[in-house]
Coordinates of C-alpha atoms in Angstrom, one line a residue:
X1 CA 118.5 97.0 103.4
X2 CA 118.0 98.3 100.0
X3 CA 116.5 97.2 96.6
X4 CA 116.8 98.4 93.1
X5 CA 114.3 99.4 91.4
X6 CA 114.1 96.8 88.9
X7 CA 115.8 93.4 90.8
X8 CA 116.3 90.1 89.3
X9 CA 113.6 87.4 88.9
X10 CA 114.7 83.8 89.9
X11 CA 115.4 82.9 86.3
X12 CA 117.8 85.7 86.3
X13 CA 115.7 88.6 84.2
X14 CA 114.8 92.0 85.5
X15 CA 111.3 92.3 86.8
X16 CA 109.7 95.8 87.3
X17 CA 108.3 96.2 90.6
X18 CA 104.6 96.9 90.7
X19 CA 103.6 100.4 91.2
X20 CA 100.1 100.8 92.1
X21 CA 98.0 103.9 92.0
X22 CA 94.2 105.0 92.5
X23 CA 92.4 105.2 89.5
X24 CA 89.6 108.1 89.9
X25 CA 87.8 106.3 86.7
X26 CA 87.7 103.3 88.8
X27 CA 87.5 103.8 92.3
X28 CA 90.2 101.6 92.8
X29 CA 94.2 101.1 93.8
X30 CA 95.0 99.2 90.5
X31 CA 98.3 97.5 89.2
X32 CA 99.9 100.2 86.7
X33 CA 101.2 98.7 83.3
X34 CA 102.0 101.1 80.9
X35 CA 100.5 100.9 77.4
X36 CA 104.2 100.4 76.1
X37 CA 106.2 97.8 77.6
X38 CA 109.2 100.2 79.1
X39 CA 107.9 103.6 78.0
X40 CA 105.3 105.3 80.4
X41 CA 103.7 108.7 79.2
X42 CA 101.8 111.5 81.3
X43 CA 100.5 114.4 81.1
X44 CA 99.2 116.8 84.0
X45 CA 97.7 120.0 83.7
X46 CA 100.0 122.8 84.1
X47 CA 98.9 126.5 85.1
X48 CA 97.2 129.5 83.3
X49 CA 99.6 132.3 82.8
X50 CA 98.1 134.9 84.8
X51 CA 99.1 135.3 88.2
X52 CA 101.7 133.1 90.2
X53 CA 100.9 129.9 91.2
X54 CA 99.3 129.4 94.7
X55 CA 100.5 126.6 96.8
X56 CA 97.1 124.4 96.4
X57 CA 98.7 124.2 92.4
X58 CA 102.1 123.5 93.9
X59 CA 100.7 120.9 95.7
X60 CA 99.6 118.8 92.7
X61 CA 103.0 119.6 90.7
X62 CA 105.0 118.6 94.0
X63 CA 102.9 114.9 94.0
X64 CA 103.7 114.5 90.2
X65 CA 107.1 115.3 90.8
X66 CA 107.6 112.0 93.1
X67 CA 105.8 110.4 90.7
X68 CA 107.6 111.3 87.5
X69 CA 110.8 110.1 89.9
X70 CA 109.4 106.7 90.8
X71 CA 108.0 106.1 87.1
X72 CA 112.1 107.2 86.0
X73 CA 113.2 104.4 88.7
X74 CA 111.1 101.9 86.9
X75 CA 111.2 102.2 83.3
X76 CA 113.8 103.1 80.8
X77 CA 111.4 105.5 79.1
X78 CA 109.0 108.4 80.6
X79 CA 107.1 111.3 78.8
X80 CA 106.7 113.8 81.4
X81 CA 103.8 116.6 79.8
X82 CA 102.8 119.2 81.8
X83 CA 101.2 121.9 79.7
X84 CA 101.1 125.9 79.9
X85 CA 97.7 127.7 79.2
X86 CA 99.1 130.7 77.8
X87 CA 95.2 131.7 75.8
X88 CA 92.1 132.5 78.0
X89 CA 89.8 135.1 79.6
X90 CA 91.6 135.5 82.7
X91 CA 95.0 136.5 81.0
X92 CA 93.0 138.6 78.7
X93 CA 91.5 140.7 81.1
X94 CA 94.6 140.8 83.7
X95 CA 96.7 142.1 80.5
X96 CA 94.2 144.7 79.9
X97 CA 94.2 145.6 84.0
X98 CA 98.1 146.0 83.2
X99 CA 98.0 147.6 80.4
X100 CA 100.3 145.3 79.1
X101 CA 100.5 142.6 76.0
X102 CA 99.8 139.3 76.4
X103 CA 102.6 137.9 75.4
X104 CA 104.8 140.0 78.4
X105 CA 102.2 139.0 81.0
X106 CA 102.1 135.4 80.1
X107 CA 106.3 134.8 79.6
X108 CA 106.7 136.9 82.7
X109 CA 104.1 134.6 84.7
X110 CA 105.4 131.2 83.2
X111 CA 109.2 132.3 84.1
X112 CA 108.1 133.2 87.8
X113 CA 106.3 130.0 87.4
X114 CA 109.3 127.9 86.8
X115 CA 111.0 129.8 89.5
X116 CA 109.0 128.5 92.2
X117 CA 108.9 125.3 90.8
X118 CA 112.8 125.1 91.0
X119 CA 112.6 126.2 94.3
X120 CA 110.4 123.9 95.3
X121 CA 112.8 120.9 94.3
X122 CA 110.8 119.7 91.0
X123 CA 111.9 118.2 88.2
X124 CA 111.3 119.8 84.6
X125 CA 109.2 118.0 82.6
X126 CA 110.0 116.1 79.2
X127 CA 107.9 118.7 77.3
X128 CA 106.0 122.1 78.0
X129 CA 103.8 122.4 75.2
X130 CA 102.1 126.1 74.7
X131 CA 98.3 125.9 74.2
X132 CA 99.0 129.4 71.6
X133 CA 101.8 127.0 69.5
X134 CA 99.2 124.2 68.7
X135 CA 96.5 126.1 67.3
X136 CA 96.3 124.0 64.0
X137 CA 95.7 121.1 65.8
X138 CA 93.2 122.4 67.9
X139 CA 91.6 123.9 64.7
X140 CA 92.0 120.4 62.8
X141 CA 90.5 118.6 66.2
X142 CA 87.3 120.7 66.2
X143 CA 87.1 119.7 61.9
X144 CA 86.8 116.4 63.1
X145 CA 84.3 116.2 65.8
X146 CA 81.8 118.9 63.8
X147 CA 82.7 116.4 60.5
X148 CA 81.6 113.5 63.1
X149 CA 78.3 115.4 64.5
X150 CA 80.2 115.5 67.7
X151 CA 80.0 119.4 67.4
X152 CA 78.2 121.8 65.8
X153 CA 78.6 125.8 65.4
X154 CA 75.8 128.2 66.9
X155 CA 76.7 132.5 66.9
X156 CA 80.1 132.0 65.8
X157 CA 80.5 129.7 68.9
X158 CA 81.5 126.0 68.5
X159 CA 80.2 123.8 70.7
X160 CA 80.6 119.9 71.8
X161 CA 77.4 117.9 72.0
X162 CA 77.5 115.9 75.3
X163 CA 74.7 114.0 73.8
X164 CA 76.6 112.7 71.2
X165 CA 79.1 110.8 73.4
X166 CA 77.2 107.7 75.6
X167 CA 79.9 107.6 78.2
X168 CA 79.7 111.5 79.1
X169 CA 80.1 111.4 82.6
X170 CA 81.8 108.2 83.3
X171 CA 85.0 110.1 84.5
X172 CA 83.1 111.6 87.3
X173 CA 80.9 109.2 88.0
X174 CA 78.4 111.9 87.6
X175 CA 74.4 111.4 86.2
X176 CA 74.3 113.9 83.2
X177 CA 71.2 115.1 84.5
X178 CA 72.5 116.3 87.4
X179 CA 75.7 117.9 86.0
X180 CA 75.9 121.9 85.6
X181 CA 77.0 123.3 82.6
X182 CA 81.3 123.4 81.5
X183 CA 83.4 126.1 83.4
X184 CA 84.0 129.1 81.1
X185 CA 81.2 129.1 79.1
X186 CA 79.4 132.6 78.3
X187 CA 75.6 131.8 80.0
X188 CA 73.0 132.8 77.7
X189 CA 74.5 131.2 74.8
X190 CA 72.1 128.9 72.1
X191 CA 73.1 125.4 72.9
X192 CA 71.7 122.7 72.0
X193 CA 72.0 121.0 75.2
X194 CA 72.6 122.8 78.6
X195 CA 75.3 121.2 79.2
X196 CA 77.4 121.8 75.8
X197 CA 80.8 123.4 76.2
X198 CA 82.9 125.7 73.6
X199 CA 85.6 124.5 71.6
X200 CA 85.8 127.6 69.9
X201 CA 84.6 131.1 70.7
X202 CA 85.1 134.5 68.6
X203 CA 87.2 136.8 70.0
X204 CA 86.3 141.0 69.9
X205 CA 89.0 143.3 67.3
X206 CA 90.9 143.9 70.3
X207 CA 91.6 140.4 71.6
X208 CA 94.0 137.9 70.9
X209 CA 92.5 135.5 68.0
X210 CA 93.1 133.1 65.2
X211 CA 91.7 132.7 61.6
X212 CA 89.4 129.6 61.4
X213 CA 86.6 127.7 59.6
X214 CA 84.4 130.1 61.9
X215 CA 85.6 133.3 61.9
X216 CA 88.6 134.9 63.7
X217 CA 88.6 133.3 67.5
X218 CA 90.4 131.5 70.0
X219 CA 90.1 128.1 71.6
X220 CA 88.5 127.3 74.4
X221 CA 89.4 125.9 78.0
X222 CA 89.4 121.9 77.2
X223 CA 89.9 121.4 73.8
X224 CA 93.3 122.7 74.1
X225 CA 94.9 120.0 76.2
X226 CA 93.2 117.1 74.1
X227 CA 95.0 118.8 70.8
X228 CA 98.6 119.2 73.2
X229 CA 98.6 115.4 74.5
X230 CA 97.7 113.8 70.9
X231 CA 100.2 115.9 69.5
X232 CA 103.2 114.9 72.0
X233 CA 101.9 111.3 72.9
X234 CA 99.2 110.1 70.8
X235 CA 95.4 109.7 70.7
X236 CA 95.8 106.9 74.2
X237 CA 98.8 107.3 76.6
X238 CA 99.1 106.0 80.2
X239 CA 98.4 108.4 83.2
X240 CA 96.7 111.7 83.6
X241 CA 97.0 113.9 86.3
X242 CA 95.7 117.4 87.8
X243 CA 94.0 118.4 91.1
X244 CA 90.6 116.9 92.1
X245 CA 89.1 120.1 91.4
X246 CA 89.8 119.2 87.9
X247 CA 88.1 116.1 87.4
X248 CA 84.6 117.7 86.4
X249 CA 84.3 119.8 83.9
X250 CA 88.0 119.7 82.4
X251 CA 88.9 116.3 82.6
X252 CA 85.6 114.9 81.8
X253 CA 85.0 117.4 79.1
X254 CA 89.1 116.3 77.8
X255 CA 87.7 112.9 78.3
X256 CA 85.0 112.9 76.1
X257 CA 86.2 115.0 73.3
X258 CA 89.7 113.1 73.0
X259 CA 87.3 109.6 72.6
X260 CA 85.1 110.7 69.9
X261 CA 87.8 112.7 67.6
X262 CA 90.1 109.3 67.9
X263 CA 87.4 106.6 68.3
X264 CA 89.7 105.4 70.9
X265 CA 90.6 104.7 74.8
X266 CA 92.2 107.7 75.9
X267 CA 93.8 107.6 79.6
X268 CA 94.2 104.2 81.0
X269 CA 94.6 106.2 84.6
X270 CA 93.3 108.7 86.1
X271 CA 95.0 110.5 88.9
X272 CA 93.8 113.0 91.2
X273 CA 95.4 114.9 94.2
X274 CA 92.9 115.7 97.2
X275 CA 92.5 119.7 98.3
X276 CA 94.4 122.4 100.1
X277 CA 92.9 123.8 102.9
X278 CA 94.3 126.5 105.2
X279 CA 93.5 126.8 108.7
X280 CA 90.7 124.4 107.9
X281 CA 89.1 126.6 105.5
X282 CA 89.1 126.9 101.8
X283 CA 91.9 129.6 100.5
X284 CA 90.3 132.3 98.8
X285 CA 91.8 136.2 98.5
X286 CA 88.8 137.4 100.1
X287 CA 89.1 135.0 103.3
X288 CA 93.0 136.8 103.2
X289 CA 94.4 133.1 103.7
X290 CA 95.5 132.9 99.6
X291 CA 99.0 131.9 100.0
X292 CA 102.0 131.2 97.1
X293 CA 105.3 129.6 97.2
X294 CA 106.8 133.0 96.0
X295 CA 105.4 134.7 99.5
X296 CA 106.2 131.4 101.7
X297 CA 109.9 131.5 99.9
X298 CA 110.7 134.6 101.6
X299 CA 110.2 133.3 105.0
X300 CA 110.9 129.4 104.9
X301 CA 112.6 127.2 102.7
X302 CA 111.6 125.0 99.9
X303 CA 112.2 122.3 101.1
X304 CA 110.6 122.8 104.2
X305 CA 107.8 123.7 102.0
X306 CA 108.0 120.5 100.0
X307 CA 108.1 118.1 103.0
X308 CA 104.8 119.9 104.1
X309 CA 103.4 119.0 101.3
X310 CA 104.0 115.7 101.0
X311 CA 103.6 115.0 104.7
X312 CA 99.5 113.9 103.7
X313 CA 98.8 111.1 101.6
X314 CA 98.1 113.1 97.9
X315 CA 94.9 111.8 97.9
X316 CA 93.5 113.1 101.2
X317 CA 92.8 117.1 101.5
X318 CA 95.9 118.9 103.3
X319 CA 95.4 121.2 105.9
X320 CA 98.0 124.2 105.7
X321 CA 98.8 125.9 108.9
X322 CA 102.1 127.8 110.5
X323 CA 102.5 125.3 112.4
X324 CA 102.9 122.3 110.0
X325 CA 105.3 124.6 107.8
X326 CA 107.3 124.8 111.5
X327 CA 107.2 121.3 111.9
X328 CA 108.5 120.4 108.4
X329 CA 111.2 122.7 109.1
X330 CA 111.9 120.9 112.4
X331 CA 111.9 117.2 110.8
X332 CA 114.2 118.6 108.3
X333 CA 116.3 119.9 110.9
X334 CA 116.3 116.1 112.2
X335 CA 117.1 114.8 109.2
X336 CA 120.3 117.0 108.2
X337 CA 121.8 116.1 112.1
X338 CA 122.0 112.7 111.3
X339 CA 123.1 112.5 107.8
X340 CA 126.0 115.3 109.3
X341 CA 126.6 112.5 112.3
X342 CA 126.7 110.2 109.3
X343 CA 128.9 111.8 106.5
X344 CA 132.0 114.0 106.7
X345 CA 131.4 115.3 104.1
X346 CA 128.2 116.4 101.9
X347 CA 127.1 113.5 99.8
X348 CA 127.3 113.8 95.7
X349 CA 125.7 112.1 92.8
X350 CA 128.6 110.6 92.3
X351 CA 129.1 108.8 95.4
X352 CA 125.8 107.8 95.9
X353 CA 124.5 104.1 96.0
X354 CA 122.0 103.2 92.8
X355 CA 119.4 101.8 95.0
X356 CA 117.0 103.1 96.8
X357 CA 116.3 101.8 100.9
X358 CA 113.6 99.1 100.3
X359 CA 111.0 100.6 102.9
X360 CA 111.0 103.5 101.3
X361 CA 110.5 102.5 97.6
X362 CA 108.1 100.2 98.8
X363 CA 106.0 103.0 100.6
X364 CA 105.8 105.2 97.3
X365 CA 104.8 101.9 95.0
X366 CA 102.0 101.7 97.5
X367 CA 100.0 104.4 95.8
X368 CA 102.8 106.8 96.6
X369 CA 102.3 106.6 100.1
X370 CA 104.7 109.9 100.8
X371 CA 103.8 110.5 104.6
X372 CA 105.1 106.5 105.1
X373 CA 108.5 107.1 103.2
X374 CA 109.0 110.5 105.4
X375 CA 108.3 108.2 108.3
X376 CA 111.2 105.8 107.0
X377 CA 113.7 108.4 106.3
X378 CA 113.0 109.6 109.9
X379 CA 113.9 105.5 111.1
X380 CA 116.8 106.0 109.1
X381 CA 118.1 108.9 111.0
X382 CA 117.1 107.3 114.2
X383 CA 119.5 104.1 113.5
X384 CA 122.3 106.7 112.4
X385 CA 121.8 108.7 115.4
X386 CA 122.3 105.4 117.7
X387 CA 124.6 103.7 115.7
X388 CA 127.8 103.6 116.9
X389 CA 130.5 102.1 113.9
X390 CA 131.3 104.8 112.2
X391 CA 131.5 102.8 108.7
X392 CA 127.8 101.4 109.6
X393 CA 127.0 105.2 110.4
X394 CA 128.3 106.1 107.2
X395 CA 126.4 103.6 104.9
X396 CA 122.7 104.5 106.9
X397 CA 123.5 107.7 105.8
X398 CA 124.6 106.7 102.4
X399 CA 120.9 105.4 102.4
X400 CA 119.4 108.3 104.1
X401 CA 120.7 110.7 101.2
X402 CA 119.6 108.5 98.5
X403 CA 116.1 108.0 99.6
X404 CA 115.5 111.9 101.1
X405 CA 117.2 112.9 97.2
X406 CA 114.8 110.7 95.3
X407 CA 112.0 112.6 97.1
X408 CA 113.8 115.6 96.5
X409 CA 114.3 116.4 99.9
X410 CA 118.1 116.7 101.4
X411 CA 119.4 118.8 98.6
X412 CA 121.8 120.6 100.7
X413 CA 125.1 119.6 102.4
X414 CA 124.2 119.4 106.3
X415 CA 126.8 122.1 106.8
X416 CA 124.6 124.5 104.6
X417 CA 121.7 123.7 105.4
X418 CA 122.8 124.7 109.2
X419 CA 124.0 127.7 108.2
X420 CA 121.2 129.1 106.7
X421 CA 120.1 132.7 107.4
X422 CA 117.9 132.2 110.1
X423 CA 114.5 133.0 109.4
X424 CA 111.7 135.0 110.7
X425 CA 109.3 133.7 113.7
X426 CA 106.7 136.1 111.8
X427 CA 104.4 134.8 108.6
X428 CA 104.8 137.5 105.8
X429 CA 101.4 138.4 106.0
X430 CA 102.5 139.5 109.7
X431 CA 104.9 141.4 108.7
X432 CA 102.9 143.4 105.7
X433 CA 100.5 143.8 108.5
X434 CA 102.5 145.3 110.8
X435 CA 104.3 147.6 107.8
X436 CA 100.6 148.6 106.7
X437 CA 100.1 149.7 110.4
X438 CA 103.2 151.5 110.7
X439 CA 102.7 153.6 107.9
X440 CA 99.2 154.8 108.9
X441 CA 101.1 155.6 112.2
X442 CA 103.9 157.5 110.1
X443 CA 100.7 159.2 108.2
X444 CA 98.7 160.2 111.5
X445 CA 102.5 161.8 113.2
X446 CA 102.4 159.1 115.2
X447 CA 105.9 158.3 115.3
X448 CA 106.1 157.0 118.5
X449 CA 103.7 154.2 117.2
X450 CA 105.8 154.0 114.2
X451 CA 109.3 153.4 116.0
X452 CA 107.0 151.2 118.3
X453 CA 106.4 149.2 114.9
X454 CA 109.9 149.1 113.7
X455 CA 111.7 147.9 116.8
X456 CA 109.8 144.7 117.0
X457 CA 110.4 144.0 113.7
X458 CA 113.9 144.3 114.5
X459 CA 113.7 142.2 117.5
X460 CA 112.5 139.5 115.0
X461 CA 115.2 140.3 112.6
X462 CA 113.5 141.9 110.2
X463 CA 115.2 145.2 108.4
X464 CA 112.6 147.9 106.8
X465 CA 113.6 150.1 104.2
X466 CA 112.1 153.0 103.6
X467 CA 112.2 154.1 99.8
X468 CA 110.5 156.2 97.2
X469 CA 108.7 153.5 96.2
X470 CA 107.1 152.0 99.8
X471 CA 108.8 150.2 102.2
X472 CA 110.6 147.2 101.6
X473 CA 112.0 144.5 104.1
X474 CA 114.8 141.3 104.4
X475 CA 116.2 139.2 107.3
X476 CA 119.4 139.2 108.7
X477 CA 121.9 136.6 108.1
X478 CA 122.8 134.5 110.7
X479 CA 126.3 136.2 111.6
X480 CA 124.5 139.7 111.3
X481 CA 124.0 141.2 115.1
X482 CA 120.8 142.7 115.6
X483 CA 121.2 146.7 114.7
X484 CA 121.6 148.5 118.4

């Protein structure tokens, strides 16, 4: 019924299960074996400091969660890197919509960053290296690759020559010919070749910028993660991750420039989460379907949020609707009603069994097959349910914990969980809709309208609260009556 993660061999040593995952490089589901014997290290792109994450990016840092857990299961050492980009146009130019610094928009992004995160049941990582703390080794990377003719310097710009590295394009499985120029290059630039991307750029007397070889500047887009992942785990480390949208021009462009400065392998695999759709359609502002976990928090849990994600393989796109967030809640709802038929008493680390149910590790060494090991925590339940011995009850849901913790589901006792405030039937961009409408009401004296408005917002327990400042809104609690 269960298995530890590392079990003994029939000549009595511990053998590592195999974990195997897709490499993008290859095409295929290969054996992992980490570069180290017992010390894995990754590194997955983490946001730019901006704006808040949108749930496409919590998407990919929900998949490398589970994967950072299973890799912990396995080995007795693992580097967890997930960077911050806290240096780039976009954050230049939102600071200057805000009138506000830099540094105040990027801290106050990153800490609402790691807010959602926590919310969302992830892990932190080993390390959270700041691309603005490792400007001498970017600096001392681009030395080497201009010292190398792997880049050269054109209108204060430094550029890396594709030309100048064979393989360019072997990431992406992409003919160079065919390949558009990197993201966040300035068109109409000299370059040498079309397809060239900046390492360094100069920045204006009233942007951010660094003294260099080539004037005062900042680095760009790429280069920085190649100078963070050398600097935390050397010039070749085990597994890189980011969304598929990354894999050309960042990661091929990382790729590249990491091989030529080191003269050395750089990732050994390459992983890749699919895209998030919503409703079937790409999420864009513009399309009014761009969603975040800080906007989905205020109407649904976490954890309901994290199941939905990981309810589709990470390698297939996800389709994000209402109604899969529902039914995540649902199949939580399933899951708490057996592990309360199960337990007394909420479960705690220190009463928990060390291994894992053996279906369910198995399913996430397959490639991390998540929709599989939600299927087995849902047999689980279905055994406790029917099971009538209360000490067997009690030992499936021993099991049911352990396994729905190390996917960092079933964080709550069943008796909070139930208790929960209970939480709106309407989406939250409903519920701005219908504010929006009321107040157009309240601004055309049509206070009938208005009232109208308000009472079915009540009816679906939702409080407004006029203020100075707009109107706000919150649910009731579960033991609140509705207002008469």
């Amino acid at each position: 019924m269960s298995l530890n993660p590392k079990s003994p061999s029939q000549n009595g040593r511990s053998e590592t299960p195999e974990l195997r995952l897709t490499n993008t490089s290859t095409h295929t589901k290969e054996i992992f074996t980490p570069l180290v014997p017992g010390c894995v290290k990754m590194y997955v792109c983490g946001p730019t400091v901006y704006d808040r994450a949108h749930i496409g990016n919590a998407r990919c840092y929900v998949v490398f969660d589970v994967l950072f857990r299973v890799l912990r299961s396995l080995y007795p050492k693992v580097i967890y890197v997930r960077n911050i980009t806290d240096i780039d146009d976009k954050i230049i130019h939102r600071a200057q919509k805000r009138e506000c610094s830099m540094a105040h928009l990027t801290e106050e992004t990153t800490r609402h960053f790691h807010e959602d995160m926590a919310a969302l049941g992830n892990l932190p990582p080993t390390f959270e290296p700041k691309a603005t703390d490792h400007i001498p080794q970017i600096i001392s990377m681009i030395e080497g690759l201009i010292a190398t003719n792997h880049a050269y310097v054109e209108e204060n710009h430094v550029f890396f020559s594709v030309e100048s590295d064979i393989q360019y394009g072997a990431l992406s499985h992409h003919d160079t010919d065919l390949l558009m120029a990197g993201a966040r290059v300035e068109i109409g630039l000299t370059k040498k070749h079309p397809h060239d991307f900046v390492l360094w750029k100069p920045s204006l007397s009233d942007e951010i910028g660094w003294e260099s070889p080539w004037g005062r500047g900042r680095p760009g887009w790429h280069i920085e993660c190649s100078a963070m992942s050398a600097h935390l785990m050397g010039p070749s480390f085990d597994i890189h991750g980011g969304g598929q949208d990354l894999i050309f021009p960042h990661h091929e462009n990382e790729r590249a420039q990491s091989t030529c400065f080191h003269k050395a392998p750089f990732v050994s695999y390459w992983v890749h989460n699919g895209y998030l759709l919503v409703n079937g359609e790409k999420m864009s502002k513009s399309l009014g379907n761009f969603l975040t976990p800080h906007d989905l928090l205020k109407t649904h849990s976490g954890e309901a949020i994290r199941y939905a994600l990981l309810s589709s393989h990470y390698k297939q796109p996800l389709n994000w609707t209402s109604a899969s967030l529902h039914a995540a809640q649902k199949s939580l709802d399933r899951l708490y009603r057996a592990l309360q038929s199960g337990l007394s008493s909420a479960p705690g680390v220190e009463n928990t069994t060390s291994a894992l149910p053996q279906d369910i590790l198995a399913d996430l060494l397959d490639d991390l097959n998540t929709p599989k090991a939600l299927a087995s925590l849902h047999g689980l339940a279905k055994k406790i349910l029917q099971e009538e011995d209360i000490a067997k009850k009690q030992v499936l849901a021993q099991f049911l914990y352990t396994g729905g913790a190390f996917l960092g589901l079933l964080q709550s006792s069943p008796q909070e969980w139930f208790e929960k405030p209970i939480l709106p039937t309407l989406s939250v961009d409903q519920i701005t809709s219908f504010i929006e409408e009321r107040k157009q009401a309240r601004a055309s004296k049509d206070f009938s309208k208005a009232d109208e408005i308000r009472l079915h917002l009540l009816q679906n327990r939702i409080i407004l609260e006029d203020t100075p400042q707009g109107t706000t809104w919150h649910t009731l609690s579960p033991n609140e009556p509705i207002p008469a």
